[in-house]
Structure formats: structure tokens, C-alpha cells
Tab-separated table of C-alpha atoms and ligand atoms in Angstrom:
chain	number	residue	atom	x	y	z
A	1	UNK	CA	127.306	59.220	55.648
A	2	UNK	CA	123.640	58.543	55.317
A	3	UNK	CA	121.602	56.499	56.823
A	4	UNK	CA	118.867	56.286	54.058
A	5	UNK	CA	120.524	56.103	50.510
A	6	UNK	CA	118.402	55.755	47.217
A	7	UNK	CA	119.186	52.991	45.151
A	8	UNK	CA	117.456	51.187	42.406
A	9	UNK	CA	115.932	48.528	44.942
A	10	UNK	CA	113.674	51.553	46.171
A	11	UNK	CA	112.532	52.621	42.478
A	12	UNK	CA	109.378	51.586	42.215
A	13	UNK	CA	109.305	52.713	38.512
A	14	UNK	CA	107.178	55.577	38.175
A	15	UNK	CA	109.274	58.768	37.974
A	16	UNK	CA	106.866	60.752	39.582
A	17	UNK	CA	106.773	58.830	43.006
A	18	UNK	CA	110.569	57.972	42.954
A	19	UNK	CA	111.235	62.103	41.978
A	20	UNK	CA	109.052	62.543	45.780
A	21	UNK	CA	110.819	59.612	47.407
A	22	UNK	CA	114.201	60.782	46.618
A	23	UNK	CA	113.313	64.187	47.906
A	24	UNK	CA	111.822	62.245	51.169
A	25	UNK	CA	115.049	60.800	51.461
A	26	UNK	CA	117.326	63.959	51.438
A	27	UNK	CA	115.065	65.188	53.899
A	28	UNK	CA	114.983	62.486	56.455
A	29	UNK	CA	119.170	62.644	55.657
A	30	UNK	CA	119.556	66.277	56.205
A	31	UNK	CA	117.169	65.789	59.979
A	32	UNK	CA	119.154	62.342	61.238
A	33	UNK	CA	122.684	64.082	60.609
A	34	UNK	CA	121.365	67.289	62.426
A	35	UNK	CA	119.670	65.352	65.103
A	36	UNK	CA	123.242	62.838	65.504
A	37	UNK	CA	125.293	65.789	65.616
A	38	UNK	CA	123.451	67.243	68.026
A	39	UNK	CA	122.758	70.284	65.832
A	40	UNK	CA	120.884	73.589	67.950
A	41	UNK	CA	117.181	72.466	68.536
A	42	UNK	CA	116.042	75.311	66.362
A	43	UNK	CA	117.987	73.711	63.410
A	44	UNK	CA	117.254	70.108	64.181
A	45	UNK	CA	113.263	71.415	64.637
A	46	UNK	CA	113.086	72.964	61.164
A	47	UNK	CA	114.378	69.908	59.835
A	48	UNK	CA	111.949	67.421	61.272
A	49	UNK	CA	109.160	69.919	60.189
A	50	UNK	CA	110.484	70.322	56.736
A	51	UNK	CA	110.321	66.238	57.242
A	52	UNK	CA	106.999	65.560	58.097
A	53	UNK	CA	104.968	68.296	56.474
A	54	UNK	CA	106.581	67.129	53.345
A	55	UNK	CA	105.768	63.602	54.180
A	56	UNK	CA	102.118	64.976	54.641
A	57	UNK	CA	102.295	66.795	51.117
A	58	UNK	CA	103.771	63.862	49.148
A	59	UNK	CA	101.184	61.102	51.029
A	60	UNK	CA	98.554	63.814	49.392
A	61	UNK	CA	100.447	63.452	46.301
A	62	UNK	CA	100.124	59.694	46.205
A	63	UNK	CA	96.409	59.441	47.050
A	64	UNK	CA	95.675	61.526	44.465
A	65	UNK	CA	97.133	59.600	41.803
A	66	UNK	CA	95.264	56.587	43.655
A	67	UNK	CA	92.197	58.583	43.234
A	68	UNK	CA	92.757	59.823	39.585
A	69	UNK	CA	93.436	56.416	38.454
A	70	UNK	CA	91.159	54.207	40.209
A	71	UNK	CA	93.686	52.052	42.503
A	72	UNK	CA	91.745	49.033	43.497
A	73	UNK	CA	94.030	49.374	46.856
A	74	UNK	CA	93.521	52.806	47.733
A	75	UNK	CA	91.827	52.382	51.278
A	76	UNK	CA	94.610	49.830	52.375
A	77	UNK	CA	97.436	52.064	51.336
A	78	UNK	CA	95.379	55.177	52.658
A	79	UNK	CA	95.490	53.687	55.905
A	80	UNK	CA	99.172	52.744	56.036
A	81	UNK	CA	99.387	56.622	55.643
A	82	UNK	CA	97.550	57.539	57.861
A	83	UNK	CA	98.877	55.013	60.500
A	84	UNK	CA	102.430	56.394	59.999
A	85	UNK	CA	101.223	60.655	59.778
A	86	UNK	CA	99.816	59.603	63.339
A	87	UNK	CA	102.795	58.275	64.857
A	88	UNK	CA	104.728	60.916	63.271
A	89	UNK	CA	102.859	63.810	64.505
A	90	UNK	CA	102.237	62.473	67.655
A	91	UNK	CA	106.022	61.915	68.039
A	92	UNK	CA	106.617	65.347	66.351
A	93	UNK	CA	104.492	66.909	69.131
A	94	UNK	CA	106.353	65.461	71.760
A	95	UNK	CA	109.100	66.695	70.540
A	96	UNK	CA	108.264	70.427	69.553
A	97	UNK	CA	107.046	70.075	73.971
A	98	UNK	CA	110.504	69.737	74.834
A	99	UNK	CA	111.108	65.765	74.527
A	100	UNK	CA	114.882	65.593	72.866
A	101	UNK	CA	114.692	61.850	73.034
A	102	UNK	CA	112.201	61.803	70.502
A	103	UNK	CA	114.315	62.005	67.143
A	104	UNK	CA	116.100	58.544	68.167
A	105	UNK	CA	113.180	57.131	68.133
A	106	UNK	CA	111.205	59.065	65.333
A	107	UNK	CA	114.200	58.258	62.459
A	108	UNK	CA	114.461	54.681	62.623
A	109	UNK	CA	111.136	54.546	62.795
A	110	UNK	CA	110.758	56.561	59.822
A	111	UNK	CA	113.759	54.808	58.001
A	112	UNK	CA	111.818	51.229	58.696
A	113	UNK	CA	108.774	52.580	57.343
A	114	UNK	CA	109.542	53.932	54.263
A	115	UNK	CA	111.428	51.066	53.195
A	116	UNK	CA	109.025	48.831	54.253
A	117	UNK	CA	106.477	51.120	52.468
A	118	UNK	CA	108.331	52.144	49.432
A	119	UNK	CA	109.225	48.728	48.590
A	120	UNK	CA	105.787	46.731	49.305
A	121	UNK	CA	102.359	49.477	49.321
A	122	UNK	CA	104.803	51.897	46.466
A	123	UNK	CA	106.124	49.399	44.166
A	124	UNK	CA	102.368	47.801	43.859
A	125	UNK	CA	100.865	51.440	43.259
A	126	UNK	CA	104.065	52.015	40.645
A	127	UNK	CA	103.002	48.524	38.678
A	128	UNK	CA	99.112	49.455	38.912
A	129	UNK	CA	100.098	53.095	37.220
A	130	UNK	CA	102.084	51.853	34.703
A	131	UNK	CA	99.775	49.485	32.973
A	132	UNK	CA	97.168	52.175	33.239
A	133	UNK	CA	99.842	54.247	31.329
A	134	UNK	CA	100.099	51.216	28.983
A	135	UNK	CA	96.477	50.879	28.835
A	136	UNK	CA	96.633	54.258	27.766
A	137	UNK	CA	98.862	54.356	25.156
B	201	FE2	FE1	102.643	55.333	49.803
């Protein structure tokens, strides 16, 4: 059962960023049910680094968007990135040194976050790049 499931509440109506969330979410799935079940530490590490390097890949993702289309809140939502790839890593690093506690505390911090994120910092960015696509059209 996961802990993390998409629904329409987390849409934040641009497919491209809901395509990356949904794939963020299978991820952080796949790592909490290894990490609950106790899964070898080889597994559970592959997981958590499939995890946050493609947290790392899709933050990229974002910004460039930002970039491309001249968000008037990139800086702000830059730095909620960056605030949460710093926690991550450090936590990540603590745990790759032999610290087993660390994915208790790692995934609800990471489920918190996104939702928090997706549905505040992501559904702004979503609204901004669809009337750009509007303005487009
Ligand atoms: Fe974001």
C-alpha cells in the first residue's frame, strides 16, 4: 500500500510536470516499501539513489522551464529546491556512511515536502505556464 498516491489534488495541470511528479512518486513508493520491509541495504541504497538523483534531474527540469519562460518566481522556488536537495543529500550521505535510521526520517520528510511543494510552489509554476501557453496560442 503506498504511502504517496497520485491523485488529481496533486495535478498541477501541466502534463509535463505532473508526467515527472508521478514518476517522483513511484520512486519515493518503490524506496519507503524497500526501506519498511527492511529490504538488503544494497537494494534499499539503489532505491534512495534512483530517488534523489532523479529528484536532482527533475528540479533541473523545472528550472528550466522557469528559465525558458520567464517565471517571475523563479529565485523563490529555486531556493525551495535547493533547501530540500540539501537536506536530502546531506541525509543521503549519512546514510550511504552506515546510518540505517536515516530512511525513517528521510521519507516523511520527503512525502511532506513534495506535497507541500507540489501543491503550493508547482501548482503556481503550472498556472504561470499555462497562460504563457495561452498567450501563445
Ligand atoms: Fe518545484
Amino acid at each position: 500500500m503506498p504511502i504517496l498516491a497520485w491523485s488529481k489534488e496533486l495535478s498541477v495541470g501541466f502534463e509535463a510536470i505532473d508526467d515527472d511528479h508521478r514518476k517522483l512518486i513511484a520512486l519515493f513508493n518503490d524506496a519507503h516499501e524497500a526501506a519498511k520491509a527492511t529490504a538488503p541495504r544494497e537494494f534499499v541504497e539503489k532505491l534512495l539513489t534512483e530517488l534523489i538523483e532523479y529528484t536532482g534531474w527533475h528540479f533541473d527540469h523545472e528550472e528550466g522551464l522557469m528559465e525558458q519562460h520567464g517565471y517571475d518566481m523563479i529565485e523563490s522556488h529555486k531556493l525551495e529546491h535547493r533547501e530540500l536537495a540539501d537536506n536530502a543529500n546531506m541525509l543521503y550521505v549519512q546514510y550511504l556512511g552506515g546510518d540505517d535510521t536515516v530512511p525513517g526520517v528521510l521519507l516523511p520528510f520527503l512525502r511532506n515536502w513534495l506535497t507541500a511543494h507540489i501543491m503550493g510552489s508547482d501548482r503556481r509554476l503550472g498556472d504561470f505556464l499555462n497562460g504563457y501557453r495561452r498567450r501563445e496560442l
